[in-house]
Amino acid sequence: MRCQSGTTQGDETMFKFSPLAAAVLTTFSIQALADDSLSNQDQIGDFNYAEVNQDFTGPSSASQTQTGADNYALIYQTMTDSTATQKQTGVLNATFIEQFDNFNSHSSQTQHGDLNDAAALQIFNMDTTATQTQSGVGNFSAIWQEGMIQGETTIDQSGIGNTAYADQLYSENTQIDITQDGDDNFAAAWQDSSMDSQIDITQLGMGNEAFGDQFFADNSNTSLNQAGMYNYMESWQDSQSQSTSNLQQNGDFNELIVDQSFGSNNQVTVWQSGSENALEALQFQVDDAVMNLSQSGVGNYGEVYQEGVGHVMQLSANGDGNTWDVQQLDDYNVINFSQSGPGNELVSLQSGMDNYASGSSKGSNNSVDIDQSGNDNQLLVSQLYGEGNLIQATQTDMFNYANVIQGGMYNEAYVNQAGMSHSAYISQYGTGNQAVVNQQ
């Protein structure tokens, strides 16, 4: 074991440790009340322990490297302008970094091997970055950042059975970026009271789960992407304004939930491609929100709910046997839908005034059922280039308008209007079609 310490030049103090161990070796380094401090430790072997403490120092740097199995490394930095780096290679290793009340802090942990564990904690720091990279099987990675400005989190995992957590609290202009490559991965990201923040989660493989949660903030964005089979995804944005949620799934048997509640001017964009996908989208007690939802594949199902004023909903279904169940409550809402393929179904309910529903179906045996209650609502629906299609429209109260167009064979159109001063128009082209209008 070599130890060089106490080298002093002016206000500069340097501590350097280079340990070498075959079995068990413990190295401990403390730096306090020093300017421009540096600590460097290297360990080779198994069951090693390394710890660095830097308190009230100037631009400090701590670096620890361990090679072997069952090693443990810790770095603590308080009130420094610091950078901490740890690197491990082996099996069953663990690393931990804590940075408290620092300026322009950086922490980076890299692990290679199996069953690794990494955690980083940054509290009350300025311009901080925490980066953790793991490669192997059964890795765990967690980053907690609180009370910071311009903070950034990056977690990169490759292997099987990885788990990643990232949490940012009471921050501004922050970003979480998690990337996983392998099977049975799990990723979760939270941003609480963080303005102008971003969550990015990308997963590749089978059996992945992704969770993104943002609340009590404005101008934030969540982006979740999955590719593979048996994926599950959730995105929550609560009490937000001017925020967006972009979700994408590629593969089979996916399920997706997106929730935006208690805010205004938020937007949701969802794209599902594959088979047997399920989608649930909710915008509750918000105004002027936008939903763009698209499903492509076989046997997809979408359940959508919007409550508030001035919403816009865009629905697109390509494939066979897709089903949409849509509800819009309150006034000045818009639904635009598109169905392509046979056997698709849309059930829509609009409640309020000055709502608008329009869309088209291309294919055969498609079904559209739209119910509008309130005054001054409009409905325009077309089903073309197919046969055996069905349109059912119901409007109640006053001054509503319905216009239905069908082209092909053996199509059916039914318009029911109850109240006063309604208008209904049905146009059918082809043979064997049926049209019925009831006004009362």
Short mmCIF file of C-alpha atoms in Angstrom, two decimals:
data_model
loop_
_atom_site.label_atom_id
_atom_site.label_comp_id
_atom_site.label_asym_id
_atom_site.label_seq_id
_atom_site.Cartn_x
_atom_site.Cartn_y
_atom_site.Cartn_z
CA MET A 1 0.00 0.00 0.00
CA ARG A 2 1.40 3.40 -1.05
CA CYS A 3 0.18 6.57 0.60
CA GLN A 4 1.12 10.07 -0.43
CA SER A 5 -0.41 12.82 1.66
CA GLY A 6 0.20 16.25 3.08
CA THR A 7 1.76 17.73 -0.06
CA THR A 8 1.19 21.45 0.40
CA GLN A 9 1.89 24.26 -2.05
CA GLY A 10 0.41 27.60 -0.94
CA ASP A 11 -3.25 26.99 -0.29
CA GLU A 12 -3.27 23.71 -2.23
CA THR A 13 -3.52 20.42 -0.34
CA MET A 14 -3.43 17.05 -2.16
CA PHE A 15 -4.25 13.63 -0.79
CA LYS A 16 -3.56 10.63 -3.02
CA PHE A 17 -4.22 7.00 -2.08
CA SER A 18 -3.29 4.04 -4.31
CA PRO A 19 -4.25 0.88 -2.38
CA LEU A 20 -3.68 -2.67 -3.59
CA ALA A 21 -5.41 -5.54 -1.82
CA ALA A 22 -5.96 -9.23 -2.48
CA ALA A 23 -8.63 -9.89 0.11
CA VAL A 24 -9.84 -7.13 2.39
CA LEU A 25 -8.52 -3.58 2.33
CA THR A 26 -10.07 -0.47 3.75
CA THR A 27 -8.99 3.01 2.79
CA PHE A 28 -10.37 6.15 4.35
CA SER A 29 -9.69 9.70 3.24
CA ILE A 30 -10.83 12.97 4.79
CA GLN A 31 -10.27 16.48 3.47
CA ALA A 32 -11.52 19.50 5.35
CA LEU A 33 -11.05 23.24 5.10
CA ALA A 34 -8.80 22.91 2.06
CA ASP A 35 -8.68 24.62 -1.31
CA ASP A 36 -8.39 22.81 -4.64
CA SER A 37 -8.37 19.37 -3.01
CA LEU A 38 -7.93 16.03 -4.80
CA SER A 39 -8.37 12.44 -3.66
CA ASN A 40 -7.59 9.41 -5.84
CA GLN A 41 -7.93 5.79 -4.71
CA ASP A 42 -7.35 2.50 -6.57
CA GLN A 43 -8.16 -0.95 -5.21
CA ILE A 44 -7.60 -4.36 -6.79
CA GLY A 45 -9.03 -7.49 -5.22
CA ASP A 46 -12.13 -8.61 -3.36
CA PHE A 47 -14.08 -7.26 -0.37
CA ASN A 48 -12.51 -3.79 -0.51
CA TYR A 49 -13.93 -0.65 1.09
CA ALA A 50 -13.15 2.91 0.03
CA GLU A 51 -14.53 6.17 1.44
CA VAL A 52 -13.80 9.84 0.75
CA ASN A 53 -15.09 12.84 2.72
CA GLN A 54 -14.59 16.38 1.42
CA ASP A 55 -16.08 19.22 3.48
CA PHE A 56 -15.91 23.00 3.01
CA THR A 57 -13.26 22.77 0.30
CA GLY A 58 -12.66 24.66 -2.90
CA PRO A 59 -12.86 23.04 -6.35
CA SER A 60 -12.50 19.45 -5.13
CA SER A 61 -12.32 16.14 -7.00
CA ALA A 62 -12.62 12.58 -5.71
CA SER A 63 -12.03 9.47 -7.84
CA GLN A 64 -12.18 5.82 -6.76
CA THR A 65 -11.53 2.73 -8.89
CA GLN A 66 -12.13 -0.81 -7.67
CA THR A 67 -11.41 -4.04 -9.53
CA GLY A 68 -12.62 -7.33 -8.13
CA ALA A 69 -15.70 -8.66 -6.40
CA ASP A 70 -17.84 -7.52 -3.47
CA ASN A 71 -16.31 -4.03 -3.26
CA TYR A 72 -17.93 -0.97 -1.71
CA ALA A 73 -17.14 2.70 -2.43
CA LEU A 74 -18.53 5.92 -0.90
CA ILE A 75 -17.91 9.63 -1.55
CA TYR A 76 -19.29 12.50 0.56
CA GLN A 77 -18.90 16.13 -0.53
CA THR A 78 -20.34 19.13 1.34
CA MET A 79 -20.08 22.81 0.38
CA THR A 80 -17.54 22.24 -2.38
CA ASP A 81 -17.20 23.06 -6.05
CA SER A 82 -16.69 19.36 -6.62
CA THR A 83 -16.61 16.40 -8.98
CA ALA A 84 -16.87 12.78 -7.79
CA THR A 85 -16.16 9.71 -9.95
CA GLN A 86 -16.35 6.02 -9.02
CA LYS A 87 -15.68 3.01 -11.25
CA GLN A 88 -16.08 -0.67 -10.35
CA THR A 89 -15.56 -3.93 -12.20
CA GLY A 90 -16.76 -7.20 -10.75
CA VAL A 91 -19.70 -8.93 -9.07
CA LEU A 92 -21.95 -7.73 -6.24
CA ASN A 93 -20.34 -4.27 -6.05
CA ALA A 94 -21.96 -1.12 -4.63
CA THR A 95 -21.27 2.61 -4.92
CA PHE A 96 -22.75 5.69 -3.25
CA ILE A 97 -22.16 9.43 -3.76
CA GLU A 98 -23.63 12.25 -1.69
CA GLN A 99 -23.20 15.90 -2.65
CA PHE A 100 -24.77 18.50 -0.37
CA ASP A 101 -24.89 22.29 -0.74
CA ASN A 102 -22.33 22.38 -3.55
CA PHE A 103 -21.84 24.69 -6.51
CA ASN A 104 -21.54 23.25 -10.02
CA SER A 105 -21.22 19.67 -8.71
CA HIS A 106 -20.79 16.55 -10.86
CA SER A 107 -20.97 12.88 -9.93
CA SER A 108 -20.37 9.87 -12.19
CA GLN A 109 -20.49 6.16 -11.37
CA THR A 110 -19.61 3.35 -13.79
CA GLN A 111 -20.02 -0.34 -13.02
CA HIS A 112 -19.22 -3.45 -15.07
CA GLY A 113 -20.35 -6.87 -13.93
CA ASP A 114 -23.35 -8.55 -12.32
CA LEU A 115 -25.69 -7.52 -9.52
CA ASN A 116 -24.21 -4.03 -9.16
CA ASP A 117 -25.72 -1.28 -7.05
CA ALA A 118 -25.33 2.48 -7.54
CA ALA A 119 -26.95 5.44 -5.78
CA ALA A 120 -26.34 9.20 -5.97
CA LEU A 121 -27.78 11.97 -3.81
CA GLN A 122 -27.54 15.68 -4.66
CA ILE A 123 -29.25 18.26 -2.45
CA PHE A 124 -29.19 22.08 -2.71
CA ASN A 125 -26.67 22.16 -5.53
CA MET A 126 -26.24 24.51 -8.48
CA ASP A 127 -25.72 23.31 -12.07
CA THR A 128 -25.37 19.69 -10.95
CA THR A 129 -25.11 16.55 -13.10
CA ALA A 130 -25.34 12.94 -11.93
CA THR A 131 -24.48 10.19 -14.44
CA GLN A 132 -24.57 6.45 -13.75
CA THR A 133 -23.75 3.71 -16.25
CA GLN A 134 -24.17 -0.01 -15.57
CA SER A 135 -23.52 -3.03 -17.75
CA GLY A 136 -24.41 -6.55 -16.67
CA VAL A 137 -27.25 -8.48 -15.07
CA GLY A 138 -29.47 -7.49 -12.16
CA ASN A 139 -28.22 -3.91 -11.80
CA PHE A 140 -29.83 -1.21 -9.67
CA SER A 141 -29.42 2.53 -10.11
CA ALA A 142 -30.98 5.45 -8.23
CA ILE A 143 -30.48 9.22 -8.37
CA TRP A 144 -32.10 11.76 -6.04
CA GLN A 145 -31.78 15.48 -6.78
CA GLU A 146 -33.45 18.17 -4.70
CA GLY A 147 -33.44 21.96 -4.63
CA MET A 148 -31.25 22.71 -7.64
CA ILE A 149 -31.05 24.74 -10.85
CA GLN A 150 -29.92 23.39 -14.22
CA GLY A 151 -29.60 19.86 -12.84
CA GLU A 152 -29.41 16.82 -15.11
CA THR A 153 -29.77 13.09 -14.48
CA THR A 154 -28.59 10.34 -16.83
CA ILE A 155 -28.92 6.61 -16.15
CA ASP A 156 -27.78 4.08 -18.75
CA GLN A 157 -28.25 0.34 -18.17
CA SER A 158 -27.54 -2.66 -20.39
CA GLY A 159 -28.41 -6.20 -19.37
CA ILE A 160 -31.25 -8.20 -17.85
CA GLY A 161 -33.36 -7.36 -14.83
CA ASN A 162 -32.24 -3.75 -14.43
CA THR A 163 -34.02 -1.21 -12.24
CA ALA A 164 -33.66 2.58 -12.37
CA TYR A 165 -35.10 5.36 -10.21
CA ALA A 166 -34.70 9.10 -10.72
CA ASP A 167 -36.25 11.79 -8.54
CA GLN A 168 -36.02 15.58 -8.87
CA LEU A 169 -37.70 17.87 -6.32
CA TYR A 170 -38.12 21.65 -6.12
CA SER A 171 -35.86 22.33 -9.08
CA GLU A 172 -35.78 24.33 -12.30
CA ASN A 173 -34.60 23.60 -15.86
CA THR A 174 -33.84 19.98 -15.03
CA GLN A 175 -33.79 16.83 -17.13
CA ILE A 176 -34.02 13.09 -16.46
CA ASP A 177 -32.75 10.74 -19.16
CA ILE A 178 -32.97 6.97 -18.55
CA THR A 179 -31.97 4.41 -21.20
CA GLN A 180 -32.32 0.66 -20.70
CA ASP A 181 -31.35 -2.14 -23.09
CA GLY A 182 -32.27 -5.73 -22.25
CA ASP A 183 -35.07 -7.77 -20.71
CA ASP A 184 -37.30 -7.25 -17.68
CA ASN A 185 -36.24 -3.64 -17.17
CA PHE A 186 -38.04 -1.19 -14.90
CA ALA A 187 -37.66 2.60 -14.94
CA ALA A 188 -39.39 5.29 -12.90
CA ALA A 189 -38.89 9.06 -12.92
CA TRP A 190 -40.48 11.74 -10.73
CA GLN A 191 -40.34 15.51 -10.97
CA ASP A 192 -42.10 17.42 -8.20
CA SER A 193 -42.44 21.22 -8.29
CA SER A 194 -39.82 21.42 -11.04
CA MET A 195 -40.31 24.13 -13.66
CA ASP A 196 -39.28 23.74 -17.32
CA SER A 197 -38.28 20.12 -16.78
CA GLN A 198 -37.95 17.06 -19.02
CA ILE A 199 -38.32 13.30 -18.50
CA ASP A 200 -36.99 10.92 -21.18
CA ILE A 201 -37.22 7.15 -20.78
CA THR A 202 -36.23 4.73 -23.55
CA GLN A 203 -36.51 0.96 -23.17
CA LEU A 204 -35.60 -1.80 -25.63
CA GLY A 205 -36.43 -5.44 -24.94
CA MET A 206 -39.24 -7.52 -23.45
CA GLY A 207 -41.24 -7.13 -20.26
CA ASN A 208 -40.31 -3.49 -19.68
CA GLU A 209 -42.18 -1.02 -17.47
CA ALA A 210 -41.85 2.76 -17.57
CA PHE A 211 -43.32 5.38 -15.23
CA GLY A 212 -43.07 9.14 -15.65
CA ASP A 213 -44.61 11.49 -13.09
CA GLN A 214 -44.62 15.30 -13.16
CA PHE A 215 -46.73 17.48 -10.91
CA PHE A 216 -46.99 21.07 -9.63
CA ALA A 217 -44.98 22.55 -12.50
CA ASP A 218 -45.34 24.33 -15.83
CA ASN A 219 -43.70 23.99 -19.25
CA SER A 220 -42.58 20.42 -18.58
CA ASN A 221 -42.36 17.46 -20.95
CA THR A 222 -42.49 13.68 -20.56
CA SER A 223 -41.27 11.37 -23.33
CA LEU A 224 -41.56 7.59 -22.92
CA ASN A 225 -40.51 5.09 -25.61
CA GLN A 226 -40.68 1.30 -25.57
CA ALA A 227 -39.82 -1.33 -28.17
CA GLY A 228 -40.52 -5.01 -27.56
CA MET A 229 -43.18 -7.24 -26.02
CA TYR A 230 -45.18 -7.22 -22.77
CA ASN A 231 -44.46 -3.53 -22.12
CA TYR A 232 -46.38 -1.33 -19.70
CA MET A 233 -46.26 2.45 -19.53
CA GLU A 234 -47.71 5.21 -17.33
CA SER A 235 -47.41 8.98 -17.61
CA TRP A 236 -48.88 11.34 -15.02
CA GLN A 237 -48.89 15.13 -15.23
CA ASP A 238 -50.83 16.70 -12.37
CA SER A 239 -51.51 20.42 -11.75
CA GLN A 240 -49.51 21.51 -14.79
CA SER A 241 -49.83 24.10 -17.55
CA GLN A 242 -48.18 24.27 -20.97
CA SER A 243 -46.87 20.71 -20.52
CA THR A 244 -46.67 17.82 -22.98
CA SER A 245 -46.62 14.04 -22.76
CA ASN A 246 -45.27 12.03 -25.72
CA LEU A 247 -45.65 8.25 -25.51
CA GLN A 248 -44.66 5.58 -28.03
CA GLN A 249 -44.91 1.79 -27.93
CA ASN A 250 -43.71 -0.68 -30.55
CA GLY A 251 -44.43 -4.37 -30.13
CA ASP A 252 -47.08 -6.73 -28.82
CA PHE A 253 -49.36 -6.83 -25.76
CA ASN A 254 -48.55 -3.28 -24.68
CA GLU A 255 -50.60 -1.24 -22.25
CA LEU A 256 -50.50 2.51 -21.75
CA ILE A 257 -52.02 4.95 -19.26
CA VAL A 258 -51.69 8.74 -19.52
CA ASP A 259 -53.25 11.20 -17.11
CA GLN A 260 -53.24 15.00 -17.22
CA SER A 261 -55.39 16.55 -14.50
CA PHE A 262 -55.90 20.01 -12.97
CA GLY A 263 -54.18 22.32 -15.43
CA SER A 264 -54.51 24.06 -18.78
CA ASN A 265 -53.06 24.08 -22.29
CA ASN A 266 -51.52 20.62 -21.93
CA GLN A 267 -50.99 18.16 -24.76
CA VAL A 268 -50.86 14.35 -25.04
CA THR A 269 -49.46 12.48 -28.04
CA VAL A 270 -49.67 8.68 -28.10
CA TRP A 271 -48.59 6.23 -30.78
CA GLN A 272 -49.08 2.48 -30.42
CA SER A 273 -47.97 0.02 -33.09
CA GLY A 274 -48.44 -3.71 -32.72
CA SER A 275 -51.07 -6.19 -31.59
CA GLU A 276 -53.51 -6.29 -28.69
CA ASN A 277 -52.57 -2.83 -27.39
CA ALA A 278 -54.64 -1.00 -24.78
CA LEU A 279 -54.75 2.74 -24.17
CA GLU A 280 -56.32 4.82 -21.42
CA ALA A 281 -56.04 8.62 -21.69
CA LEU A 282 -57.50 11.08 -19.19
CA GLN A 283 -57.58 14.88 -19.05
CA PHE A 284 -59.60 15.86 -15.98
CA GLN A 285 -60.57 19.38 -14.89
CA VAL A 286 -58.33 21.05 -17.45
CA ASP A 287 -59.01 23.64 -20.15
CA ASP A 288 -57.74 23.98 -23.73
CA ALA A 289 -56.06 20.58 -23.75
CA VAL A 290 -55.07 18.57 -26.84
CA MET A 291 -54.96 14.80 -27.41
CA ASN A 292 -53.41 13.12 -30.44
CA LEU A 293 -53.94 9.35 -30.22
CA SER A 294 -52.95 6.77 -32.82
CA GLN A 295 -53.19 2.98 -32.82
CA SER A 296 -51.93 0.71 -35.56
CA GLY A 297 -52.32 -3.07 -35.44
CA VAL A 298 -54.90 -5.68 -34.60
CA GLY A 299 -57.34 -5.70 -31.68
CA ASN A 300 -56.41 -2.35 -30.16
CA TYR A 301 -58.58 -0.65 -27.53
CA GLY A 302 -58.64 3.00 -26.50
CA GLU A 303 -60.56 4.62 -23.66
CA VAL A 304 -60.44 8.42 -23.61
CA TYR A 305 -61.91 10.99 -21.23
CA GLN A 306 -61.73 14.79 -21.36
CA GLU A 307 -63.40 17.15 -18.92
CA GLY A 308 -63.18 20.91 -19.24
CA VAL A 309 -63.56 23.62 -21.87
CA GLY A 310 -61.97 23.99 -25.28
CA HIS A 311 -60.42 20.54 -25.78
CA VAL A 312 -59.26 19.09 -29.10
CA MET A 313 -59.04 15.33 -29.67
CA GLN A 314 -57.49 13.60 -32.69
CA LEU A 315 -58.08 9.85 -32.99
CA SER A 316 -56.57 7.50 -35.56
CA ALA A 317 -56.99 3.72 -35.81
CA ASN A 318 -55.38 1.62 -38.55
CA GLY A 319 -55.93 -2.12 -38.62
CA ASP A 320 -58.60 -4.63 -37.71
CA GLY A 321 -60.96 -4.68 -34.75
CA ASN A 322 -59.94 -1.39 -33.11
CA THR A 323 -62.26 0.12 -30.51
CA TRP A 324 -62.47 3.69 -29.18
CA ASP A 325 -64.59 4.71 -26.19
CA VAL A 326 -64.55 8.51 -25.95
CA GLN A 327 -66.11 11.04 -23.57
CA GLN A 328 -65.91 14.83 -23.66
CA LEU A 329 -67.69 16.91 -21.02
CA ASP A 330 -68.33 20.68 -20.92
CA ASP A 331 -68.25 23.18 -23.79
CA TYR A 332 -66.36 24.02 -27.00
CA ASN A 333 -64.75 20.61 -27.41
CA VAL A 334 -63.68 18.99 -30.69
CA ILE A 335 -63.32 15.34 -31.76
CA ASN A 336 -61.69 14.37 -35.05
CA PHE A 337 -61.38 10.65 -35.79
CA SER A 338 -60.07 8.43 -38.56
CA GLN A 339 -60.62 4.67 -38.96
CA SER A 340 -58.94 2.56 -41.60
CA GLY A 341 -59.57 -1.17 -41.91
CA PRO A 342 -62.46 -3.54 -41.23
CA GLY A 343 -64.33 -4.08 -37.97
CA ASN A 344 -63.42 -0.83 -36.19
CA GLU A 345 -65.71 0.75 -33.59
CA LEU A 346 -66.05 4.25 -32.15
CA VAL A 347 -68.38 5.22 -29.29
CA SER A 348 -68.34 8.93 -28.46
CA LEU A 349 -70.19 11.08 -25.94
CA GLN A 350 -70.11 14.89 -25.91
CA SER A 351 -71.95 16.84 -23.22
CA GLY A 352 -72.14 20.63 -23.32
CA MET A 353 -72.52 23.42 -25.85
CA ASP A 354 -70.81 24.25 -29.15
CA ASN A 355 -69.12 20.86 -29.41
CA TYR A 356 -67.95 19.46 -32.73
CA ALA A 357 -67.50 15.84 -33.86
CA SER A 358 -66.20 14.81 -37.27
CA GLY A 359 -64.41 11.88 -38.84
CA SER A 360 -64.29 9.19 -41.45
CA SER A 361 -64.15 5.41 -41.71
CA LYS A 362 -62.57 3.53 -44.60
CA GLY A 363 -63.25 -0.17 -44.87
CA SER A 364 -66.08 -2.56 -44.09
CA ASN A 365 -68.13 -3.42 -41.03
CA ASN A 366 -67.08 -0.28 -39.17
CA SER A 367 -69.32 1.26 -36.51
CA VAL A 368 -69.63 4.87 -35.32
CA ASP A 369 -71.93 5.83 -32.42
CA ILE A 370 -71.95 9.51 -31.43
CA ASP A 371 -74.12 11.08 -28.73
CA GLN A 372 -74.24 14.87 -28.30
CA SER A 373 -76.26 16.60 -25.58
CA GLY A 374 -76.47 20.38 -25.35
CA ASN A 375 -77.02 23.30 -27.70
CA ASP A 376 -75.33 24.28 -30.98
CA ASN A 377 -73.48 21.00 -31.46
CA GLN A 378 -72.31 19.78 -34.88
CA LEU A 379 -71.71 16.31 -36.27
CA LEU A 380 -70.12 15.41 -39.62
CA VAL A 381 -69.34 11.73 -40.30
CA SER A 382 -68.50 9.86 -43.48
CA GLN A 383 -68.06 6.14 -44.22
CA LEU A 384 -66.79 5.47 -47.72
CA TYR A 385 -65.42 2.67 -49.87
CA GLY A 386 -66.83 -0.25 -47.92
CA GLU A 387 -69.89 -2.21 -46.99
CA GLY A 388 -71.83 -3.14 -43.89
CA ASN A 389 -70.91 0.08 -42.07
CA LEU A 390 -73.08 1.63 -39.36
CA ILE A 391 -73.56 5.22 -38.15
CA GLN A 392 -75.75 6.06 -35.16
CA ALA A 393 -76.08 9.71 -34.12
CA THR A 394 -78.10 11.14 -31.24
CA GLN A 395 -78.50 14.85 -30.51
CA THR A 396 -80.61 16.49 -27.80
CA ASP A 397 -81.55 20.06 -26.76
CA MET A 398 -81.53 22.83 -29.42
CA PHE A 399 -79.87 24.10 -32.61
CA ASN A 400 -77.89 20.95 -33.38
CA TYR A 401 -76.67 19.90 -36.83
CA ALA A 402 -75.95 16.41 -38.22
CA ASN A 403 -74.51 15.48 -41.61
CA VAL A 404 -73.86 11.83 -42.55
CA ILE A 405 -72.36 10.48 -45.78
CA GLN A 406 -72.03 6.78 -46.68
CA GLY A 407 -70.72 5.17 -49.85
CA GLY A 408 -70.79 1.48 -50.71
CA MET A 409 -73.26 -1.33 -50.08
CA TYR A 410 -75.49 -2.43 -47.23
CA ASN A 411 -74.63 0.54 -45.02
CA GLU A 412 -76.95 1.88 -42.31
CA ALA A 413 -77.37 5.42 -40.96
CA TYR A 414 -79.61 6.46 -38.05
CA VAL A 415 -79.98 10.05 -36.80
CA ASN A 416 -82.11 10.81 -33.73
CA GLN A 417 -82.68 14.42 -32.69
CA ALA A 418 -84.76 15.51 -29.70
CA GLY A 419 -85.54 19.15 -29.01
CA MET A 420 -86.00 22.23 -31.16
CA SER A 421 -84.49 23.73 -34.32
CA HIS A 422 -82.36 20.76 -35.40
CA SER A 423 -81.04 19.96 -38.89
CA ALA A 424 -80.19 16.48 -40.23
CA TYR A 425 -78.77 15.40 -43.60
CA ILE A 426 -78.00 11.87 -44.78
CA SER A 427 -76.39 11.06 -48.14
CA GLN A 428 -75.86 7.47 -49.29
CA TYR A 429 -74.22 6.20 -52.48
CA GLY A 430 -74.44 2.58 -53.61
CA THR A 431 -76.94 -0.24 -53.22
CA GLY A 432 -78.82 -1.83 -50.33
CA ASN A 433 -78.28 1.09 -47.93
CA GLN A 434 -80.71 2.22 -45.22
CA ALA A 435 -81.25 5.71 -43.73
CA VAL A 436 -83.57 6.73 -40.87
CA VAL A 437 -84.03 10.19 -39.31
CA ASN A 438 -86.15 10.78 -36.19
CA GLN A 439 -86.88 14.32 -35.00
CA GLN A 440 -89.11 14.96 -32.01
#
